XYZ file of C-alpha atoms in Angstrom:
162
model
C 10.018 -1.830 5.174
C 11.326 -5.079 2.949
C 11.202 -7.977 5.270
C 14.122 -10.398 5.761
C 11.176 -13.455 5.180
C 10.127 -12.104 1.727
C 13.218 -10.843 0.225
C 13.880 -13.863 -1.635
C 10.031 -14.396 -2.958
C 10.769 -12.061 -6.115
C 12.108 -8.708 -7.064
C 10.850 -4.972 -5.670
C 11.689 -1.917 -7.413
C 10.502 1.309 -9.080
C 9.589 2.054 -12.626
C 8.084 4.391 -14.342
C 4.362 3.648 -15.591
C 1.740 5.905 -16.931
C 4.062 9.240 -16.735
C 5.105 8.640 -13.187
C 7.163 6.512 -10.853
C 5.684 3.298 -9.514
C 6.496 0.475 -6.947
C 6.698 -3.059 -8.836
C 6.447 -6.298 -7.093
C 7.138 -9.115 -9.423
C 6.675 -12.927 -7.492
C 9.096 -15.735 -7.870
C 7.412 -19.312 -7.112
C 8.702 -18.886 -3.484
C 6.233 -16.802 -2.792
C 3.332 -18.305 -0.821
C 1.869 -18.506 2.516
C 1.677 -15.936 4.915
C 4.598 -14.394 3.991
C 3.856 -12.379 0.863
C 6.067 -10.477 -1.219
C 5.499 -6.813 -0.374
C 6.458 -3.114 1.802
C 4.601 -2.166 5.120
C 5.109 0.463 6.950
C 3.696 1.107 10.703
C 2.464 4.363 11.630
C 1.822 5.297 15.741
C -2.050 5.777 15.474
C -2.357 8.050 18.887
C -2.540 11.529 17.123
C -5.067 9.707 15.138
C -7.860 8.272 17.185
C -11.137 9.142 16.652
C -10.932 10.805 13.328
C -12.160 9.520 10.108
C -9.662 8.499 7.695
C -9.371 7.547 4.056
C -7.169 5.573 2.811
C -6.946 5.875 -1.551
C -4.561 3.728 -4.189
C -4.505 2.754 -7.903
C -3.576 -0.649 -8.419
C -2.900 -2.799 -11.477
C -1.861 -6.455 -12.162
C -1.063 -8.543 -14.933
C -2.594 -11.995 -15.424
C -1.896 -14.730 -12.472
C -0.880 -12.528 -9.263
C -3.558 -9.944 -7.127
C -2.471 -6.809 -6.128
C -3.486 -6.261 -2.601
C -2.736 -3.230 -0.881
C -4.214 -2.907 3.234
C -4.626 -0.878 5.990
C -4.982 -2.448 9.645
C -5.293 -0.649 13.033
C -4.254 -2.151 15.627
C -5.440 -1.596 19.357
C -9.177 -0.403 20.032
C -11.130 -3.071 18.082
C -9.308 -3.709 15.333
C -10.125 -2.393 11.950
C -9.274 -3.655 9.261
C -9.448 -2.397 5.213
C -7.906 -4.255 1.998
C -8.233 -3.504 -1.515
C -7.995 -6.428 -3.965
C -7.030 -6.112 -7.967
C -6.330 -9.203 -10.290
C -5.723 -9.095 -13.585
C -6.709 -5.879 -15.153
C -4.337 -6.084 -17.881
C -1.344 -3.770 -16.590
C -3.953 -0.965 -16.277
C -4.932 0.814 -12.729
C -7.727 1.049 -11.039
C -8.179 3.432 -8.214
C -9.810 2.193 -5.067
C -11.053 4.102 -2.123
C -12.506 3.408 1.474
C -12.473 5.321 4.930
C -12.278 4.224 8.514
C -12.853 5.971 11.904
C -9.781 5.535 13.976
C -10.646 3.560 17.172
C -10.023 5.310 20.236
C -7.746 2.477 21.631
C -5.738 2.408 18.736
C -2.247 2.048 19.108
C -0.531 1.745 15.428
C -1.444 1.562 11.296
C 0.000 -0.799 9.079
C -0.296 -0.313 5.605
C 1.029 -2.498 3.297
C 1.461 -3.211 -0.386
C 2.054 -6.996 -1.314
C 1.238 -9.288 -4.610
C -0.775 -12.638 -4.291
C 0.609 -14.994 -6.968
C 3.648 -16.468 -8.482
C 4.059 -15.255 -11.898
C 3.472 -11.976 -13.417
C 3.358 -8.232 -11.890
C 1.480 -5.953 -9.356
C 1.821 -1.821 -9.798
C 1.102 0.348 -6.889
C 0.768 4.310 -7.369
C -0.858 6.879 -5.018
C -0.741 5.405 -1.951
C -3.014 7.891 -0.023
C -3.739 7.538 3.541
C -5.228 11.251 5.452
C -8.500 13.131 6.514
C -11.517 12.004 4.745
C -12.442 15.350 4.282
C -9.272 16.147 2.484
C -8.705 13.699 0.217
C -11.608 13.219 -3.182
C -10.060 10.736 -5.158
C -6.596 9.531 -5.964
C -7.430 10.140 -9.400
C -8.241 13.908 -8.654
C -6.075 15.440 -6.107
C -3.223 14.129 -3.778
C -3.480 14.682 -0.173
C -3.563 18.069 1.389
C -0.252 19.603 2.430
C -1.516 21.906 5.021
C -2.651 19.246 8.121
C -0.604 17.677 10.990
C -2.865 14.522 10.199
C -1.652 14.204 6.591
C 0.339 10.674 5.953
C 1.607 10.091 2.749
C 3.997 7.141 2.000
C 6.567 7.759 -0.267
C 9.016 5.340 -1.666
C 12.534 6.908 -2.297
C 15.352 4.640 -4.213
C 18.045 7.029 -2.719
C 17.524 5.845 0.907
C 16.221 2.180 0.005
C 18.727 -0.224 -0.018
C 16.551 -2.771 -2.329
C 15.923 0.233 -5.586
């Protein structure tokens, strides 16, 4: 989801980077504050409570903005993950974490925004599933075969910003 606040703090769209398809944020100097330039989407968390999750991405940014992609449950004691990359040229870095699922949770956010006002942020392999299923972004993709598999795929054909 492309927020009505943050449509105007730079450009989103898809490229192609390192042999595949990418999401692109690139920051105008309207974006600051808590309204960063970025996607979210919120998942119901019910069919998830009390499992362990991890949540995988590879991130790159060019010099001046951050990368930041998160994960935050809400409901149940909040939890509450973020992964962080400045400047590392244009080339990505994968980075990994896991949570346990509270068992008051009520939804997931996960999000992919840029910090900064000049420059670009790349997002690939946005990973979110069982901890048990999913090694690294950089060596497999999440298992098919599970109800609790969540994967977050951008398509251009049914978003109105590509």
């Amino acid at each position: 989801h492309l927020d009505d606040k943050v449509k105007r703090h730079g450009k989103v769209k898809l490229t192609t980077k390192s042999g595949s398809q990418v999401l692109v944020l690139t920051p105008n100097n309207k974006n600051r504050g808590d309204n960063l330039l970025g996607l979210g989407q919120m998942l119901d968390a019910r069919e998830l409570r009390g499992r362990t999750l991890s949540v995988s991405a590879r991130l790159a940014a060019s010099k001046d903005v951050t990368a930041i992609v998160g994960v935050h449950v809400l409901g149940g004691g909040d939890q509450f993950i973020q992964f962080r990359q400045e400047n590392s040229e244009g080339n990505f870095r994968t980075h990994q974490d896991q949570f346990e699922v509270p068992t008051g949770a009520k939804n997931i956010i996960v999000y992919a925004i840029v910090s900064g006002q000049k420059g670009h942020a790349w997002f690939d392999d946005l990973i979110l599933g069982p901890a048990s299923e999913i090694d690294t972004v950089s060596n497999s993709k999440a298992s098919t075969n599970t109800e609790l598999n969540v994967r977050i795929v951008v398509q251009p054909q049914r978003t109105p910003w590509c």
